[in-house]
Structure formats: structure tokens, C-alpha cells
XYZ file of C-alpha atoms in Angstrom:
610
model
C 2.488 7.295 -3.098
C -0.105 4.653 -3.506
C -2.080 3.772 -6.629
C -5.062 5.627 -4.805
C -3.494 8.726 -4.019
C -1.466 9.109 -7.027
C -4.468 8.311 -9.448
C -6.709 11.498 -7.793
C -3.761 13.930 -7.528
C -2.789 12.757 -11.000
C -6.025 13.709 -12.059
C -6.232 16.606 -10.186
C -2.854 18.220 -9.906
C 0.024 16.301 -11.465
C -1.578 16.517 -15.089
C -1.926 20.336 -15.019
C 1.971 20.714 -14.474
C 5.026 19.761 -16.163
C 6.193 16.044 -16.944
C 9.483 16.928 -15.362
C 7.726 19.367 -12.247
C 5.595 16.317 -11.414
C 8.753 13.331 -11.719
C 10.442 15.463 -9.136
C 7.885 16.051 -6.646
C 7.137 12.792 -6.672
C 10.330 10.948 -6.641
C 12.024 13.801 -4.087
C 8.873 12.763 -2.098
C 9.195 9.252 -1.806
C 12.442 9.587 -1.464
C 12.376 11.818 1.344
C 9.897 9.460 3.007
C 11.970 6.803 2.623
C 15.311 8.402 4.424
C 13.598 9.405 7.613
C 13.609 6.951 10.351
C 11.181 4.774 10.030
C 9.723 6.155 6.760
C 10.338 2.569 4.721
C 8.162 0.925 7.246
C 5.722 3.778 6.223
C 5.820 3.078 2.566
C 5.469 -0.583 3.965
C 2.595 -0.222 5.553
C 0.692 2.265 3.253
C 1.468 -0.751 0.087
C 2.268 -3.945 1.829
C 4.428 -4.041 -1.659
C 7.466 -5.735 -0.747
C 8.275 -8.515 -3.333
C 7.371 -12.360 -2.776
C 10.013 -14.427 -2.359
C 8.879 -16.801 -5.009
C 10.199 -14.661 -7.115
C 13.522 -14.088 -5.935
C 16.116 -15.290 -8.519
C 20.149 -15.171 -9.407
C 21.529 -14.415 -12.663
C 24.853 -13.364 -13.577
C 25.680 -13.513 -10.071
C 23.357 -10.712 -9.159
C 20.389 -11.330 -6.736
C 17.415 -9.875 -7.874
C 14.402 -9.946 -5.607
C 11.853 -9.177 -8.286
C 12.077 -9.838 -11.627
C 10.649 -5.978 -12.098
C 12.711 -3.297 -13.123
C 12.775 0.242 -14.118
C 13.702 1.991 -16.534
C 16.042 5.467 -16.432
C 13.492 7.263 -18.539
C 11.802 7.599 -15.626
C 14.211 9.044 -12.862
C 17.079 10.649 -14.897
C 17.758 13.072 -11.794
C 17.972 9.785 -9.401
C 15.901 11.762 -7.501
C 13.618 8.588 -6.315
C 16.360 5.701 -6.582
C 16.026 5.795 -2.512
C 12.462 4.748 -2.399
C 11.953 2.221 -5.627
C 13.227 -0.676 -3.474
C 10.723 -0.028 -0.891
C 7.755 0.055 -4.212
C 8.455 -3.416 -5.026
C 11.197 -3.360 -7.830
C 13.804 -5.906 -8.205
C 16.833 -3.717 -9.698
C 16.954 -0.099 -11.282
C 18.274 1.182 -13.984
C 20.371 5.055 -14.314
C 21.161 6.763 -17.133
C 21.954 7.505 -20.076
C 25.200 7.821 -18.045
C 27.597 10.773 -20.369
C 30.661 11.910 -18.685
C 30.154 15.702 -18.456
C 27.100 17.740 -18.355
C 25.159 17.998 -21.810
C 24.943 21.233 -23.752
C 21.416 20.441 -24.574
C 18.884 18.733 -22.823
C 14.862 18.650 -23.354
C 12.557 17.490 -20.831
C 9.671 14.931 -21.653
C 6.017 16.840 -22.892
C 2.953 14.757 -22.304
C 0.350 14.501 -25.671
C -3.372 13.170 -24.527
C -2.381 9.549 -24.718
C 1.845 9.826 -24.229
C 4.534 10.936 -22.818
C 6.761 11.871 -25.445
C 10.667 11.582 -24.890
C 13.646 14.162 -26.661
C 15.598 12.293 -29.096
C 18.064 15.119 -26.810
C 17.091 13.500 -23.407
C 17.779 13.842 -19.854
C 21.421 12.355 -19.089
C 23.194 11.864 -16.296
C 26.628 13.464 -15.905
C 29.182 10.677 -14.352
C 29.880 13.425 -11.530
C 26.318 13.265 -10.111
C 25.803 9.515 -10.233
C 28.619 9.165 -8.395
C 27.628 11.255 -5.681
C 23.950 10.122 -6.003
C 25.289 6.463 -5.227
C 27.062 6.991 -2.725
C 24.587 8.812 -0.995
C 22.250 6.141 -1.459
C 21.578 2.803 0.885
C 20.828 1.109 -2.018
C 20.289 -3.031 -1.549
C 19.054 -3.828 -4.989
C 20.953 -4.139 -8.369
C 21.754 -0.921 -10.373
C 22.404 -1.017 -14.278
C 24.245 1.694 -15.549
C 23.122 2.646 -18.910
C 25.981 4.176 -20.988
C 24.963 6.725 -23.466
C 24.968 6.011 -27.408
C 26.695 8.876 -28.236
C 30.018 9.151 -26.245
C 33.297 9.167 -27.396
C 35.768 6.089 -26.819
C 38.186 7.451 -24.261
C 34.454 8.657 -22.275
C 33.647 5.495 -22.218
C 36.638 4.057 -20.707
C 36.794 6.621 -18.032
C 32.769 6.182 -16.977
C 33.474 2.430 -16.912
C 36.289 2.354 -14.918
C 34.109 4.753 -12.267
C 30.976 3.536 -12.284
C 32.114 0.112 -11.542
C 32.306 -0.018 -7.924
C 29.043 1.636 -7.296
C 26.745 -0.588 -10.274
C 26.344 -4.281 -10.987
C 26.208 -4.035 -14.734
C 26.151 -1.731 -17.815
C 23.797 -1.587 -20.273
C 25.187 -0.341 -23.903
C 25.957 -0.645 -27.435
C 27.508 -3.508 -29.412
C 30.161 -0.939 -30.559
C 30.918 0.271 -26.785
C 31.151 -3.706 -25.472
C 33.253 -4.696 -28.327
C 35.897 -1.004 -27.487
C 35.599 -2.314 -23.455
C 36.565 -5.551 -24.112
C 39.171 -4.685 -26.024
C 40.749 -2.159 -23.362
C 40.124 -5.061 -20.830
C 38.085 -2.840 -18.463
C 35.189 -5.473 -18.055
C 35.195 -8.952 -16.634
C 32.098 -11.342 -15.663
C 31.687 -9.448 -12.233
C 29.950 -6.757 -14.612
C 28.543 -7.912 -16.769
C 27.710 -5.931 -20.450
C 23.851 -6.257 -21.260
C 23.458 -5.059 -25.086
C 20.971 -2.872 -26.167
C 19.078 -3.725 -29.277
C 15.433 -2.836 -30.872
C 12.997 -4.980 -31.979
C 13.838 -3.202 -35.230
C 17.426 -4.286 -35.250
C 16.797 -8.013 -34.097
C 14.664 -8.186 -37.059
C 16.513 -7.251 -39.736
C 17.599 -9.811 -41.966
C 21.457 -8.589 -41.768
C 21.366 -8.968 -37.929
C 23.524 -11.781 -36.739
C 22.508 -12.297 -32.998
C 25.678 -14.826 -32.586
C 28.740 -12.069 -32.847
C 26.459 -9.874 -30.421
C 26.669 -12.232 -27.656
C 30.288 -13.848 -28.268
C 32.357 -11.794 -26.274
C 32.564 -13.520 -22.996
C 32.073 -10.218 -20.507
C 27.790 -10.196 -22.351
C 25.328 -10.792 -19.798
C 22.551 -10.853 -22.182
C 20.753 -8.634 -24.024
C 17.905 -5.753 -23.496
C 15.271 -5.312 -25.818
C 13.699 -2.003 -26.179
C 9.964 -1.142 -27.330
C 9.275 -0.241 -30.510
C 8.483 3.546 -30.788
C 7.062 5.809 -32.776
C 8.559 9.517 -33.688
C 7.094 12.643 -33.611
C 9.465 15.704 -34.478
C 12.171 15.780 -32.310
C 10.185 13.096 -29.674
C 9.212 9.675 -29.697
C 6.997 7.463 -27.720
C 5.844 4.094 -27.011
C 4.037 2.194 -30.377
C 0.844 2.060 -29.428
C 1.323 -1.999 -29.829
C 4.355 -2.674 -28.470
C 3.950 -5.370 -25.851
C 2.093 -7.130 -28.836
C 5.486 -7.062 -31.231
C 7.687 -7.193 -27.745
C 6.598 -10.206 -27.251
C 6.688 -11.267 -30.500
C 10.233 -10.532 -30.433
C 10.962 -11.658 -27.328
C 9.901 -15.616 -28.071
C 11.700 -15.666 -31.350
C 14.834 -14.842 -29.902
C 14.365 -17.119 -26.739
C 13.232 -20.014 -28.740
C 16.679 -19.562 -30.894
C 18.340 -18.815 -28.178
C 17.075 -20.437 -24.608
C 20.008 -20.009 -22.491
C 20.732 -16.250 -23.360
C 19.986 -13.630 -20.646
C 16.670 -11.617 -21.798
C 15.592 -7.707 -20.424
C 12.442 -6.164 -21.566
C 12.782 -2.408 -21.634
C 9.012 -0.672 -21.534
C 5.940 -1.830 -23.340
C 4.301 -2.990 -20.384
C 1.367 -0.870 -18.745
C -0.961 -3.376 -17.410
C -0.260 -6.579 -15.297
C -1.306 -8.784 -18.358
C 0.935 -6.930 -20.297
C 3.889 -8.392 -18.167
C 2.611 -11.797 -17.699
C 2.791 -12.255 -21.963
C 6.314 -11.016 -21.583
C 7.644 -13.398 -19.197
C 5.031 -16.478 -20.981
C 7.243 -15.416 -24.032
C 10.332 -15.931 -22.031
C 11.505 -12.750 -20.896
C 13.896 -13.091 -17.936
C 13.396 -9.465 -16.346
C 11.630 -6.371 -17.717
C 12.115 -3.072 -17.087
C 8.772 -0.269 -16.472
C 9.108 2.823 -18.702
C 6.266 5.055 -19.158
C 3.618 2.397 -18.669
C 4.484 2.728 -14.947
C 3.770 6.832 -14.908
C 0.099 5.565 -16.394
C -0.761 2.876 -14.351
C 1.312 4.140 -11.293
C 3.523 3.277 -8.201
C 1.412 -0.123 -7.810
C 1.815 -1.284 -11.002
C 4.875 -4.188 -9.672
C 3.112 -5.187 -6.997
C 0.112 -5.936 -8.813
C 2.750 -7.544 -11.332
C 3.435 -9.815 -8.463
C 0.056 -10.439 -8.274
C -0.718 -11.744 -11.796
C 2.296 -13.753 -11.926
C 1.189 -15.387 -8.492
C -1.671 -16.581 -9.897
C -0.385 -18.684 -12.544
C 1.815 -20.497 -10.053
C -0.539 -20.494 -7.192
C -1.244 -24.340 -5.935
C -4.392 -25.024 -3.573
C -3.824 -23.558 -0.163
C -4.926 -26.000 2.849
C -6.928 -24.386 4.940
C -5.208 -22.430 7.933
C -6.580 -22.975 11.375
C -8.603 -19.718 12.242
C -10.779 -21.213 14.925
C -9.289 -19.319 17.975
C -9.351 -16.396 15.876
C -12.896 -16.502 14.848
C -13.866 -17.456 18.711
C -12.451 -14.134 19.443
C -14.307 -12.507 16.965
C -17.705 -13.630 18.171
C -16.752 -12.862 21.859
C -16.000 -9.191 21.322
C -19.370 -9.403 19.164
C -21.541 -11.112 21.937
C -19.793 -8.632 24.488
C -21.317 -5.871 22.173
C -24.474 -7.313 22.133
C -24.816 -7.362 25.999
C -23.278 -4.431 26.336
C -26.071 -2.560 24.032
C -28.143 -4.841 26.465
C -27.426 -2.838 29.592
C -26.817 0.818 27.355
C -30.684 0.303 26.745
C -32.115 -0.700 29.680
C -30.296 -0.112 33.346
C -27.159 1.525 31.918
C -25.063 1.566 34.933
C -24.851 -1.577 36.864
C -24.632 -2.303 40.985
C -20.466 -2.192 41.246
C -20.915 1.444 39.282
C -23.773 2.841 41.276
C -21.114 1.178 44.632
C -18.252 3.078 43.360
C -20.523 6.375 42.348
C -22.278 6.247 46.341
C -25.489 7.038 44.734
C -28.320 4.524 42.993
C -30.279 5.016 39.395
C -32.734 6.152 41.018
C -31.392 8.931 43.134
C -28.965 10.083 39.834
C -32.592 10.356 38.058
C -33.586 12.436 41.129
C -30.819 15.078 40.437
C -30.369 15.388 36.335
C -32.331 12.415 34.332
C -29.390 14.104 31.522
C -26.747 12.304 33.408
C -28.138 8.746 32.979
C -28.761 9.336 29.039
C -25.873 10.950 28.752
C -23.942 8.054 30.191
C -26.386 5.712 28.203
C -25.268 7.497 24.957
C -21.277 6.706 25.407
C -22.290 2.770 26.601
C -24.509 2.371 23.463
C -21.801 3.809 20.882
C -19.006 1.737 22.613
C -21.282 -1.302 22.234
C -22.099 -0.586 18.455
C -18.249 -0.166 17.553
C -17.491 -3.572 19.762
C -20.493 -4.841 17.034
C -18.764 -3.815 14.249
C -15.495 -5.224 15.309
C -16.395 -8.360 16.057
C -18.214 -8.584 12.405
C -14.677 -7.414 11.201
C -12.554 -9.926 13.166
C -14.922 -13.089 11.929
C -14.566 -11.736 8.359
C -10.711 -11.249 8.818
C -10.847 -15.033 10.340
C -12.791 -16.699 7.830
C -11.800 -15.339 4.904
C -7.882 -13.982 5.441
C -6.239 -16.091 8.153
C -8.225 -19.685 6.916
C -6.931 -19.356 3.869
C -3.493 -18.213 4.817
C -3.169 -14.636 4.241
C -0.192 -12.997 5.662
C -1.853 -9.137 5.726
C -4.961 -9.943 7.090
C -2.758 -11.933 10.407
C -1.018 -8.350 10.339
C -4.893 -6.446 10.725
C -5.913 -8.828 13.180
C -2.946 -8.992 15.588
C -2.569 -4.864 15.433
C -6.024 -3.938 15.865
C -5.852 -6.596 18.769
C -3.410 -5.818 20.854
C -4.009 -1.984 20.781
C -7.689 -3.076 21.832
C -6.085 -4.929 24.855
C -3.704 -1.842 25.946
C -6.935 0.280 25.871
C -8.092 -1.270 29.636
C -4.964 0.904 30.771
C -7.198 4.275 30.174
C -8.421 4.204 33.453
C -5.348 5.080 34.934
C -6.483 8.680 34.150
C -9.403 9.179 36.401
C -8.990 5.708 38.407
C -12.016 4.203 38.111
C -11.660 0.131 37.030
C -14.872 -0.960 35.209
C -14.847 -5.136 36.467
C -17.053 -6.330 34.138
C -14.635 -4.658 31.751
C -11.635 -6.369 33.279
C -13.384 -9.490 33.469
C -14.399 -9.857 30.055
C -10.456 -8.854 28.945
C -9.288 -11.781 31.026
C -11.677 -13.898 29.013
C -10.643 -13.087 26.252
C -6.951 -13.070 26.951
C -6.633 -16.812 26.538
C -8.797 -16.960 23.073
C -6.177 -13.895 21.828
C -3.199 -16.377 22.895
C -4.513 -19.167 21.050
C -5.479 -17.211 17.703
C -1.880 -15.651 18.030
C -0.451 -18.928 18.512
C -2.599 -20.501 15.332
C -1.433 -17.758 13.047
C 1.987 -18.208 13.338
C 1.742 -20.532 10.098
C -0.310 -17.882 8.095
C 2.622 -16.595 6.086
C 0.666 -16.620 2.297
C 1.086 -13.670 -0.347
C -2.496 -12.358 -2.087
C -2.437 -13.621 -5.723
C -5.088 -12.166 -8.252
C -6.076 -12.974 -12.138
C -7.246 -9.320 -12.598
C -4.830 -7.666 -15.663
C -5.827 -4.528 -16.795
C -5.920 -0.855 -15.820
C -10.007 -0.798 -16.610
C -12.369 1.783 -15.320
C -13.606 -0.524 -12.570
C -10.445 -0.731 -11.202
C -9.977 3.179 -11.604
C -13.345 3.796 -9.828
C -11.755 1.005 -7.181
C -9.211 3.412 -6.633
C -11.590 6.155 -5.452
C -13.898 3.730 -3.146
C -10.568 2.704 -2.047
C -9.027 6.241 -0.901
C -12.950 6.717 0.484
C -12.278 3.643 3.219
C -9.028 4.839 3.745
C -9.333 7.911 5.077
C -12.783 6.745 6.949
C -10.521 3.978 8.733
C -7.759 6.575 9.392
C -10.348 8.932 10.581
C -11.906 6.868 12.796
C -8.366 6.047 14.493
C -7.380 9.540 14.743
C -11.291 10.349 16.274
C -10.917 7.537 18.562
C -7.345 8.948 20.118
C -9.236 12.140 20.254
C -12.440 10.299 22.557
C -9.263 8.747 24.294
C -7.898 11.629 25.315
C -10.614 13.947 26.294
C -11.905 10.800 28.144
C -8.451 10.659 30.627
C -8.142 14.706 30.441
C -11.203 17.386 30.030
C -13.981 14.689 29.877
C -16.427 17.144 28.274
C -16.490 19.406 25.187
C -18.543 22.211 25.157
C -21.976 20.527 23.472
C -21.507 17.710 26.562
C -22.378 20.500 28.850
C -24.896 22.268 26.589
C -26.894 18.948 26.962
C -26.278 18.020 30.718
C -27.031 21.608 31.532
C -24.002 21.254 34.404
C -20.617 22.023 34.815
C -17.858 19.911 35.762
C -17.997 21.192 39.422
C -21.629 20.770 39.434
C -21.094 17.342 38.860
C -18.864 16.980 41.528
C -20.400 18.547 43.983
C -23.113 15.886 43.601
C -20.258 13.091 43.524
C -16.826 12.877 43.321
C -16.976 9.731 41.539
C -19.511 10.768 39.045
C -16.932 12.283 36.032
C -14.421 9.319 36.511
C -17.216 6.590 36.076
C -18.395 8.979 32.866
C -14.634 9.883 31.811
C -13.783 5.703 31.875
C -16.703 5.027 29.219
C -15.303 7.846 27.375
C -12.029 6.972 27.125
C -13.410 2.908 26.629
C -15.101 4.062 23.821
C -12.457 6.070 21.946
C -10.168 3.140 22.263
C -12.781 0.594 21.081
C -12.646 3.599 18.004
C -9.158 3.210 17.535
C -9.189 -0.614 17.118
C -11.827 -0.612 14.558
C -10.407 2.470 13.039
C -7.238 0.212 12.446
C -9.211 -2.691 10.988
C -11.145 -0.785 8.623
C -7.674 1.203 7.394
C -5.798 -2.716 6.991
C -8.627 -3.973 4.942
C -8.675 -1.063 2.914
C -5.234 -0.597 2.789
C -4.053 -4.143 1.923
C -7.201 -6.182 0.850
C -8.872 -4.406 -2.225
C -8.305 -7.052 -5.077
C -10.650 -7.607 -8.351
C -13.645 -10.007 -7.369
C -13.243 -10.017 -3.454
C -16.356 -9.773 -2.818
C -15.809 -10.457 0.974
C -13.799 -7.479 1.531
C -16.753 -5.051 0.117
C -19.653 -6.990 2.222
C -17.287 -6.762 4.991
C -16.971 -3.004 5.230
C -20.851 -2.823 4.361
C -21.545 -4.708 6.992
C -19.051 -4.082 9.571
C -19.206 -0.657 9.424
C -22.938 -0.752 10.028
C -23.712 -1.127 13.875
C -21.017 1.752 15.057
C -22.866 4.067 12.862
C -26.700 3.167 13.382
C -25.461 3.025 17.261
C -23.421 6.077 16.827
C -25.995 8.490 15.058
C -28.960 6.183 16.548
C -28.111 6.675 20.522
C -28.116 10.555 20.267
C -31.379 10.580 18.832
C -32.504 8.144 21.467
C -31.244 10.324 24.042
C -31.714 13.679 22.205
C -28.918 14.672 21.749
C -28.899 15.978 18.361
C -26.857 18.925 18.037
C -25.420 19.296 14.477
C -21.895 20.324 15.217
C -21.641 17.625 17.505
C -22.473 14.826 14.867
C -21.005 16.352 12.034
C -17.988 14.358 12.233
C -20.005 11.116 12.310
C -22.018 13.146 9.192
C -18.611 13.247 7.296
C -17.665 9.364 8.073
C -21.261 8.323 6.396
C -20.829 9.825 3.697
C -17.303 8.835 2.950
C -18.923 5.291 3.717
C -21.555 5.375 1.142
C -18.987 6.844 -1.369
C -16.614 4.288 -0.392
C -19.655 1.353 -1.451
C -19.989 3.109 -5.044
C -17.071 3.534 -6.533
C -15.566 -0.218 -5.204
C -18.661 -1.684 -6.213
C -17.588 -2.799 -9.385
C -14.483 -3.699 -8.678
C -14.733 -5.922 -5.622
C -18.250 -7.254 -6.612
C -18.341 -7.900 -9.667
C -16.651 -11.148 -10.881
């Protein structure tokens, strides 16, 4: 669940239901998605969210592949432990791990500006972590938290059975000091302890007998909170005194192991954490405000710190093949507007312009109609492939390689259409085997695009929130778009017509054919051109929106201004040319406009504004 579908179902269902109701559906979603076959490349492709390998690190012989965590607060069920290493987390934490099943347990409430936790909280009975884990294909680190309250011969039994299935506890002083004692914990799990800012600070607090015993890892720092009857929550400035805490105790002690626990809800929030010298940090409820894209755009923030100047990629094959498929569109719109079919179709069809004009003048505008939207959307594409060239693969982008080669090759495997009616379009073929070798050579050139987006942008502010919307608004146009195009697609190798098609022609399909039998497959091969031209641009509008929305990039919003452009003034344009104007007919195009001219308002200020 991306940051721009959780933030308007948030808003518009998630908020009017329980804390807990919500968590579940959620996290049983995700989670769900993420055990099908295939369903982690979904998540995949919906966030292109998978950690970058800069920050991949070791510590206490644990691989982490993000220094982002979260916290148990948040999934006390384990109901979503499936799908958080597919949203860009490094290691998870369960618990409060108790070893039977609590005789009282409150969920969370939400105030206007908090989620407020039970001092009785959700716990996790040893029985069903046990048989969560092993469930689980789990391939990041786990932390077990143990909870504060058990007794000493609890302890020794949920240690003993956790430890196969986690790579560390979290606990007590107290509870390391009783495990060490019994022996039950050596340096292959290792002991993080729990302490708050409250206790590091106090002046009886002696930091050196906390992290003698050989089996500590380090230690975990939690928030400061705030109470509020039987609930507390988050201080409302704790990542300021976090990381306060956090660079008095690393500048005492620089070799010792440091875990944030919560206080962070905005990227810049997390950047003065690990500045202060916090090794990993765990989400808590920050995450539930900002979202499920709050580590990735962690990722982000930190990239840009490190991020050295990037020589430029080649992208001239790649931008070659842009201007070809724009060119073709050009001529293309050429021909639409003045002869429409050329000699090899009027050859194939057995009848000339003239003598179709004879029968039904229709048929030619009709035709004209399909060749005139099929050249706008190769317009728009090509404007979309140059931007994806010049601005993505130059400068080494990984995701927009991904939008280019995808929308690509499924552009190429449209030419196979024709096998439905049989008719082969040469200038069509032609033009593919011209641009075959440009394709090869832009494939061949991005093979060294392999960068990760960075971006300075920090805080959950309302032009990033309105981003969100404008965001969702391209998304479902390019989505749309594909799914209308496979639509075109089909009716083009199957039916031809719909209903309004005839309404216009004022024919039947066996009228047609009784003046030619070659008449429906030359009009069913633009048809089914067309839709597939759709589906390509469909896909480069979804990747861009998907994958490129960043503070400032102002390319990405005059991209999909432009882009978009030419298929619609072609699409909407031609059938008033031709008069072909019926409403129910161009209502879907209706719909895409105006999720186009939403999607420009709300990203506005967000990808325009520096």
C-alpha cells in the first residue's frame, strides 16, 4: 500500500475505524499480497522500494540491508511481518514477547494528533510467534523483544525457544544480567538493552555495568513519551531530545552498538538521528503518520548526503529512438489528414479512395479517425521517451531504464496484432525494422545505468500531501490508458466495432464485406495498432508516475504536461474533425482529461516548486 493510496483511504476510511481494525487490514493485506506468486514483484513494482545497497551493513554478525527498522508497536499480531521486507526495512522487531496469553490487553485509541499506546499493551504469546515464524519466509533480521514484566523461569523458557527462529533479543538490564547467569545466551544472539532517554540521563545511571556482560550487543534507546491515563504517546519533541541523547552517549561511547526506537516521522527526522550517530533506528508510530513510504524516502535523504557527481550516462541511442517514434507520429498524422490510406492499402483493399468515397465517404473518416489517434499517442510517446532519455537514463537512473525498456518492448510485440485479421501494414513493418537497430543500441547503452534516485526533500508538508493526490491522479490515468489500450487491442483482432462504430458508419459488418472482404481487416489492423500504441504509453505514463515523483523534479511534471498532450488533442480533436462526437463514446477520453488536469494541480507544488 503506497504512500498515495494509503494517504486517501487514510483520510477517507482508515481514520473512521479502529487503530487496531485498520493495523489488521492493512498488514493481513500486504501480507497476503506478498505470499501469492508473484505478489513481491507486485509490491516491487507499485514502490520500486527495495533498499540501496549503499546501505547494506554487518553488525554483530547480522546483515542488515537497511539500516531501517520497525518497531513491534506496530504489528503485535505479526500479521504484516511477510510483507515489511518487500517495503524497504532492514530488520523487524516482535513483541513484547510473554510466554502465555495475557489476561488483559488494550488496543491502541487514536487522539487528533496521536496514537496513544496501553501501559497494558498488545503482547505476543511465545506460542504464536513461534508458529508465526515458522510460517514466515522471512530473509531479514528479527529482534525479539522480551516483555518487562515476566517472571525469571518465563524468561528462560522464551529464550531458549525463540532462539532458533530470531537473531537477537531486546530486554531489560535485569533480564540480561538473569540470562547470562543461566548461560542461555552467547554472541550468536546477541542482548540489545532497553533504556529511556530518561534513564540514560539520570545522574545515578552508570552506562559501563550496562554494557559489561560480554553476550550485549548494544543498546536501544526509546523516545521519550508522554502519559495520559492509562496511555502514553510519543513527546511531541522527541527526535529533538533523541538525538540529543543519542550523541552524548556515542561521543562517550563510539564503539557501542546504538538502536533508535520511534521519534522519527519525517525523513529529516532520521537523517539527525544517524548525523548524531545512531547505528539503526526503529519506525514506531511516526511510520502509521507518514506511511508505508516513509523508509524508502529515508533512503532517499540519506542518499543525498553521500551522493558524489554522477558522469553522464550515454542516452544517445535512446533519445534517437525517441525522436523516431516522434517523427513517425508526425508523418503518420501527415497521411491521417490528408490521403489516409496509402497505394499498398487501397492494393490489398481491391478498391481506390476514390471509389471507397463512392460507396460511404464514413468509411474513409472513420479510418482517418483511428490513423490520427494512433499518430497523436506515437506523439506523445516519443515526447515521453526523449524526456525518459535526457533526464533519467543520462544521468544514470536505474527506474527510468526499467520505463523505457518495458514500454519498449511491449510496443515492438504489438506488430504481432495482425495475426488476427491478417492484414500486414509495410510501412508499419518497415518503420519497426528501423527502429529495431536504434532499440538494440539504447538497450545495449543502458546496461551501465544502474543509479538509485536520491532527494534533499525532509518533511511530510502539505505540498508533498497534495503530491500524493496528483500522484494517485497519473496513476490511475497511466493504468487506465493500459487497460483501454488492451481493450482497442482486442476488439481490434476480435469484433472490430462497438455499437457507436456502426451508429456512425451507418453499416454493418456484412455490409462492409459485401463491398470488400479486405475492408474490416485493413480497419481492424489500425485498431488493434492503435490500442497497442495505448498500451505502451499507458505503461510510460504509470512508470513515471509510479517511480519518478520526487520534491523539485520539475522534469517529471512538464513531462506528463507535455507528453500527455498530443494523444488527447488528437484523441478528442480527430472525432470532431470527422464528426464523430457521440458522448458515450468519448466519455472515457472525458474521464482521462480530467484526471489529467487534476493530476497537474495537486503535483504542482510539489514537483515545481524548488
Amino acid at each position: 500500500m503506497p504512500d498515495w493510496s494509503y494517504h486517501p483511504l487514510k483520510k477517507l476510511l482508515l481514520d473512521k475505524i479502529s487503530p487496531k481494525t485498520s493495523r489488521e487490514f492493512i498488514h493481513k493485506s500486504m501480507s497476503t499480497i506478498a505470499s501469492i506468486p508473484g505478489g513481491r514483484h507486485i509490491i516491487g513494482f507499485l514502490g520500486h522500494i527495495k533498499p540501496p545497497l549503499e546501505f547494506q551493513k554487518e553488525m554483530n554478525h547480522m546483515k542488515f540491508p537497511s539500516p531501517i527498522g520497525l518497531s513491534g508497536h506496530i504489528d503485535p499480531n505479526l500479521s504484516g511481518v511477510n510483507a515489511f521486507q518487500e517495503l524497504g526495512f532492514g530488520f523487524v522487531e516482535i513483541g513484547p514477547i510473554v510466554l502465555n496469553e495475557p489476561k488483559e490487553q488494550r488496543e491502541p485509541k487514536k487522539s487528533e494528533s496521536h496514537i496513544l499506546f496501553s501501559n497494558y499493551q498488545e503482547k505476543v504469546p511465545l506460542k504464536l510467534a513461534i508458529k508465526k515464524l515458522t510460517k514466515l519466509n522471512i530473509q531479514i533480521p528479527i529482534l525479539a523483544r522480551i516483555d518487562e514484566q515476566i517472571k525469571r523461569n518465563e524468561l528462560d523458557i522464551i529464550v531458549q525457544h525463540l532462539t532458533p527462529f530470531v537473531d537477537g533479543f531486546i530486554g531489560t538490564n535485569g533480564q540480561i544480567n538473569s540470562c547470562q547467569e543461566d548461560n542461555l545466551i552467547g554472541l550468536e544472539r546477541p542482548f540489545y538493552v532497553s533504556l529511556s532517554t530518561e534513564e540514560i540521563h539520570n545522574k545515578e545511571f552508570k552506562m559501563e555495568e550496562i554494557i559489561q556482560p560480554t553476550c550485549i550487543g548494544g543498546i536501544v534507546v526509546n523516545a521519550p513519551r508522554q502519559t495520559e491515563g492509562s496511555y502514553w504517546y510519543e513527546a511531541t519533541n522527541a527526535n529533538m531530545c533523541l538525538t540529543k541523547t543519542v550523541k552524548q552517549v556515542k561521543d562517550l561511547y563510539p564503539e557501542l552498538r546504538l538502536i533508535t526506537s520511534g521519534g522519527v516521522e519525517t525523513p529529516e527526522d532520521a537523517y539527525a538521528l544517524f548525523r548524531a550517530g545512531a547505528d539503526l533506528l526503529m519506525l514506531t508510530d511516526g511510520y502509521v503518520k507518514a506511511g508505508p513510504g516513509l523508509p524508502k524516502r529515508i533512503h532517499e535523504r540519506l542518499l543525498y548526503e553521500e551522493v558524489q557527481p554522477i558522469k553522464n550516462q550515454n542516452w544517445f541511442w535512446s533519445f534517437l529512438f525517441g525522436l523516431s517514434i516522434l517523427i513517425g507520429g508526425i508523418v503518420a498524422l501527415y497521411f491521417a489528414f490528408t490521403s489516409i490510406i496509402l497505394p499498398y492499402d487501397e492494393t490489398f483493399i481491391g478498391l481506390t479512395r476514390a471509389e471507397i468515397l463512392q460507396v460511404n465517404p464514413l468509411i474513409l473518416s472513420f479510418m482517418s479517425h483511428d490513423r490520427m489517434a494512433l499518430a497523436g499517442t506515437m506523439i506523445s510517446g516519443g515526447i515521453l521517451y526523449i524526456q525518459l532519455a535526457r533526464h533519467g537514463i543520462k544521468h544514470g537512473m536505474h527506474w527510468a531504464k526499467v520505463a523505457f525498456h518495458s514500454a519498449a518492448i511491449v510496443g515492438f510485440l504489438g506488430i504481432l496484432l495482425f495475426i488476427g485479421f491478417g492484414y500486414f501494414d509495410w510501412l508499419h513493418g518497415l518503420f519497426w525494422l528501423f527502429l529495431l537497430p536504434i532499440y538494440y543500441f539504447s538497450f545495449k547503452e543502458g546496461k551501465s545505468v544502474k543509479e538509485t534516485p536520491y532527494s534533499s526533500h525532509g518533511k511530510n508538508d502539505k505540498a508533498w500531501r497534495y503530491g500524493l493526490y496528483g500522484q494517485l491522479m497519473f496513476i490511475m490515468l497511466g493504468f487506465l490508458i493500459v487497460v483501454g489500450g488492451i481493450v482497442i487491442s482486442t476488439i481490434g483482432v476480435s469484433t472490430v466495432f462497438v455499437s457507436t462504430d456502426l451508429s456512425f458508419l451507418c453499416m454493418t459488418p456484412g455490409m462492409l464485406d459485401s463491398i470488400n472482404e479486405n475492408l474490416i481487416p485493413v480497419i481492424a489492423h489500425d485498431r488493434a495498432g492503435f490500442g497497442s500504441a495505448l498500451v505502451s504509453v499507458g505503461l510510460l505514463v504509470l512508470m513515471l508516475s509510479l517511480w519518478g515523483f520526487r520534491k523539485g523534479e520539475r522534469w517529471i511534471w512538464n513531462t506528463l504536461a507535455i507528453g500527455a498532450l498530443p494523444a488527447f488533442i488528437a484523441g478528442i480533436g480527430t472525432h470532431i474533425y470527422v464528426g464523430y462526437t457521440t458522448f458515450i463514446h468519448l466519455l472515457p477520453v472525458y474521464f482521462l482529461v480530467v484526471l489529467y488536469l487534476l493530476g497537474l494541480v495537486f503535483s504542482y507544488p510539489f514537483l515545481k516548486k524548488k
